[in-house]
PDB file of C-alpha atoms in Angstrom:
ATOM      1  CA  MET A   1     -22.772 -10.728 -22.873  1.00 77.00           C
ATOM      2  CA  SER A   2     -22.660  -7.181 -21.499  1.00 82.00           C
ATOM      3  CA  LEU A   3     -19.981  -6.464 -24.108  1.00 87.00           C
ATOM      4  CA  ASN A   4     -22.237  -7.769 -26.911  1.00 87.00           C
ATOM      5  CA  LEU A   5     -19.979 -10.749 -27.500  1.00 89.00           C
ATOM      6  CA  GLU A   6     -22.509 -13.472 -26.786  1.00 89.00           C
ATOM      7  CA  GLN A   7     -21.403 -15.429 -29.859  1.00 91.00           C
ATOM      8  CA  TYR A   8     -18.383 -16.614 -27.815  1.00 89.00           C
ATOM      9  CA  VAL A   9     -20.299 -17.780 -24.750  1.00 88.00           C
ATOM     10  CA  SER A  10     -20.757 -21.368 -25.951  1.00 88.00           C
ATOM     11  CA  GLU A  11     -17.039 -21.829 -26.747  1.00 89.00           C
ATOM     12  CA  PHE A  12     -15.944 -20.266 -23.472  1.00 88.00           C
ATOM     13  CA  SER A  13     -18.392 -22.503 -21.622  1.00 89.00           C
ATOM     14  CA  ALA A  14     -17.254 -25.590 -23.544  1.00 91.00           C
ATOM     15  CA  GLN A  15     -13.642 -24.799 -22.580  1.00 91.00           C
ATOM     16  CA  ASN A  16     -14.628 -24.220 -18.926  1.00 91.00           C
ATOM     17  CA  ILE A  17     -13.387 -20.638 -18.977  1.00 90.00           C
ATOM     18  CA  ASN A  18     -14.356 -19.160 -15.631  1.00 87.00           C
ATOM     19  CA  GLY A  19     -13.439 -15.803 -14.129  1.00 84.00           C
ATOM     20  CA  GLU A  20     -10.031 -16.956 -12.924  1.00 86.00           C
ATOM     21  CA  HIS A  21      -9.169 -18.466 -16.314  1.00 89.00           C
ATOM     22  CA  LEU A  22     -10.515 -15.438 -18.107  1.00 87.00           C
ATOM     23  CA  LEU A  23      -8.031 -13.164 -16.362  1.00 88.00           C
ATOM     24  CA  GLN A  24      -5.180 -15.318 -17.705  1.00 89.00           C
ATOM     25  CA  LEU A  25      -6.189 -15.025 -21.350  1.00 90.00           C
ATOM     26  CA  ASP A  26      -4.159 -13.017 -23.827  1.00 90.00           C
ATOM     27  CA  GLY A  27      -4.663 -12.285 -27.516  1.00 90.00           C
ATOM     28  CA  SER A  28      -3.313 -15.601 -28.776  1.00 92.00           C
ATOM     29  CA  LYS A  29      -5.378 -17.625 -26.307  1.00 92.00           C
ATOM     30  CA  LEU A  30      -8.492 -15.669 -27.238  1.00 93.00           C
ATOM     31  CA  LYS A  31      -7.766 -16.389 -30.894  1.00 92.00           C
ATOM     32  CA  ALA A  32      -7.380 -20.092 -30.087  1.00 90.00           C
ATOM     33  CA  LEU A  33     -10.825 -19.971 -28.453  1.00 90.00           C
ATOM     34  CA  GLY A  34     -12.283 -18.905 -31.783  1.00 90.00           C
ATOM     35  CA  MET A  35     -12.260 -15.162 -31.305  1.00 92.00           C
ATOM     36  CA  THR A  36     -11.103 -14.305 -34.806  1.00 91.00           C
ATOM     37  CA  SER A  37     -12.140 -10.652 -34.781  1.00 94.00           C
ATOM     38  CA  SER A  38      -9.296  -8.402 -33.675  1.00 94.00           C
ATOM     39  CA  GLN A  39     -11.884  -5.829 -32.560  1.00 95.00           C
ATOM     40  CA  ASP A  40     -13.571  -8.386 -30.308  1.00 94.00           C
ATOM     41  CA  ARG A  41     -10.213  -9.421 -28.858  1.00 94.00           C
ATOM     42  CA  ALA A  42      -9.360  -5.773 -28.240  1.00 94.00           C
ATOM     43  CA  ILE A  43     -12.658  -5.256 -26.403  1.00 94.00           C
ATOM     44  CA  ILE A  44     -12.036  -8.298 -24.200  1.00 93.00           C
ATOM     45  CA  LYS A  45      -8.409  -7.375 -23.513  1.00 93.00           C
ATOM     46  CA  LYS A  46      -9.402  -3.820 -22.564  1.00 94.00           C
ATOM     47  CA  LYS A  47     -12.085  -5.101 -20.197  1.00 93.00           C
ATOM     48  CA  LEU A  48      -9.696  -7.670 -18.692  1.00 92.00           C
ATOM     49  CA  LYS A  49      -7.145  -4.941 -18.079  1.00 93.00           C
ATOM     50  CA  GLU A  50      -9.793  -2.839 -16.317  1.00 94.00           C
ATOM     51  CA  MET A  51     -10.795  -5.836 -14.205  1.00 91.00           C
ATOM     52  CA  LYS A  52      -7.184  -6.559 -13.230  1.00 92.00           C
ATOM     53  CA  VAL A  53      -6.677  -2.938 -12.188  1.00 95.00           C
ATOM     54  CA  SER A  54      -9.874  -3.072 -10.105  1.00 94.00           C
ATOM     55  CA  LEU A  55      -8.811  -6.343  -8.483  1.00 92.00           C
ATOM     56  CA  GLU A  56      -5.401  -4.927  -7.634  1.00 95.00           C
ATOM     57  CA  LYS A  57      -6.967  -1.815  -6.077  1.00 96.00           C
ATOM     58  CA  ALA A  58      -9.314  -3.980  -4.037  1.00 96.00           C
ATOM     59  CA  ARG A  59      -6.411  -6.192  -2.907  1.00 95.00           C
ATOM     60  CA  LYS A  60      -4.369  -3.170  -1.825  1.00 96.00           C
ATOM     61  CA  ALA A  61      -7.349  -1.696   0.015  1.00 96.00           C
ATOM     62  CA  GLN A  62      -7.868  -5.018   1.804  1.00 96.00           C
ATOM     63  CA  GLU A  63      -4.195  -5.163   2.816  1.00 97.00           C
ATOM     64  CA  LYS A  64      -4.381  -1.588   4.090  1.00 96.00           C
ATOM     65  CA  MET A  65      -7.444  -2.417   6.185  1.00 97.00           C
ATOM     66  CA  GLU A  66      -5.736  -5.499   7.618  1.00 96.00           C
ATOM     67  CA  LYS A  67      -2.662  -3.453   8.563  1.00 95.00           C
ATOM     68  CA  GLN A  68      -4.854  -0.849  10.247  1.00 96.00           C
ATOM     69  CA  ARG A  69      -6.698  -3.559  12.185  1.00 96.00           C
ATOM     70  CA  GLU A  70      -3.408  -5.132  13.274  1.00 96.00           C
ATOM     71  CA  LYS A  71      -2.069  -1.753  14.375  1.00 95.00           C
ATOM     72  CA  LEU A  72      -5.240  -1.130  16.387  1.00 95.00           C
ATOM     73  CA  ARG A  73      -5.021  -4.610  17.980  1.00 95.00           C
ATOM     74  CA  LYS A  74      -1.420  -3.960  19.016  1.00 94.00           C
ATOM     75  CA  LYS A  75      -2.331  -0.590  20.475  1.00 93.00           C
ATOM     76  CA  GLU A  76      -5.201  -2.111  22.463  1.00 94.00           C
ATOM     77  CA  GLN A  77      -2.912  -4.908  23.678  1.00 92.00           C
ATOM     78  CA  GLU A  78      -0.331  -2.376  24.846  1.00 91.00           C
ATOM     79  CA  GLN A  79      -3.013  -0.424  26.711  1.00 90.00           C
ATOM     80  CA  LEU A  80      -4.211  -3.602  28.420  1.00 89.00           C
ATOM     81  CA  GLN A  81      -0.657  -4.443  29.450  1.00 88.00           C
ATOM     82  CA  ARG A  82      -0.127  -0.941  30.869  1.00 86.00           C
ATOM     83  CA  ARG A  83      -3.379  -1.181  32.840  1.00 85.00           C
ATOM     84  CA  SER A  84      -2.397  -4.608  34.104  1.00 84.00           C
ATOM     85  CA  LYS A  85       0.990  -3.313  35.274  1.00 80.00           C
ATOM     86  CA  LYS A  86      -0.682  -0.364  37.027  1.00 78.00           C
ATOM     87  CA  THR A  87      -3.146  -2.694  38.739  1.00 78.00           C
ATOM     88  CA  ASP A  88      -0.323  -5.028  39.783  1.00 75.00           C
ATOM     89  CA  LYS A  89       1.711  -2.115  41.146  1.00 73.00           C
ATOM     90  CA  CYS A  90      -1.251  -0.719  43.067  1.00 72.00           C
ATOM     91  CA  SER A  91      -1.967  -4.153  44.539  1.00 69.00           C
ATOM     92  CA  SER A  92       1.696  -4.579  45.449  1.00 67.00           C
ATOM     93  CA  ASP A  93       1.854  -1.147  47.070  1.00 66.00           C
ATOM     94  CA  ALA A  94      -1.335  -1.852  49.036  1.00 63.00           C
ATOM     95  CA  THR A  95       0.046  -5.199  50.209  1.00 61.00           C
ATOM     96  CA  GLU A  96       3.313  -3.618  51.329  1.00 63.00           C
ATOM     97  CA  GLY A  97       1.402  -0.941  53.248  1.00 58.00           C
ATOM     98  CA  THR A  98      -0.624  -3.608  55.075  1.00 56.00           C
ATOM     99  CA  ASN A  99       2.521  -5.617  55.902  1.00 56.00           C
ATOM    100  CA  GLU A 100       4.247  -2.575  57.400  1.00 55.00           C
ATOM    101  CA  GLN A 101       1.350  -1.994  59.806  1.00 54.00           C
TER     102      GLN A 101
END
C-alpha cells in the first residue's frame, strides 16, 4: 500500500503471500499473481531487492555482535580461571608455610 499498489492486496491476501513468501517472488511469480503491469512489477522487485539488502546487513550485524559477545565471554572466562589459579596457589603456599612451622 505504501507503494501505491493497493489493487494487488486482495490477490496477495487470497494467495496467503506473507513477508517470507514475498521475498521469494520474482517477475514471473508476480505476473502469475495478476501483476500485469511491468512498471508495477519493477517497483515491487526494486523494493524487494532493497529489503533483501537490509535483511542481509541486519543479519551480518547480528552475527558480528554475537561474535563480539562470545569473544568477551571467553576473555572473562580466562580471567576467572587465572584468578582461580592465583587463589589456589596462594592457598597452597599458605598451607605449605603452616606445615613447615
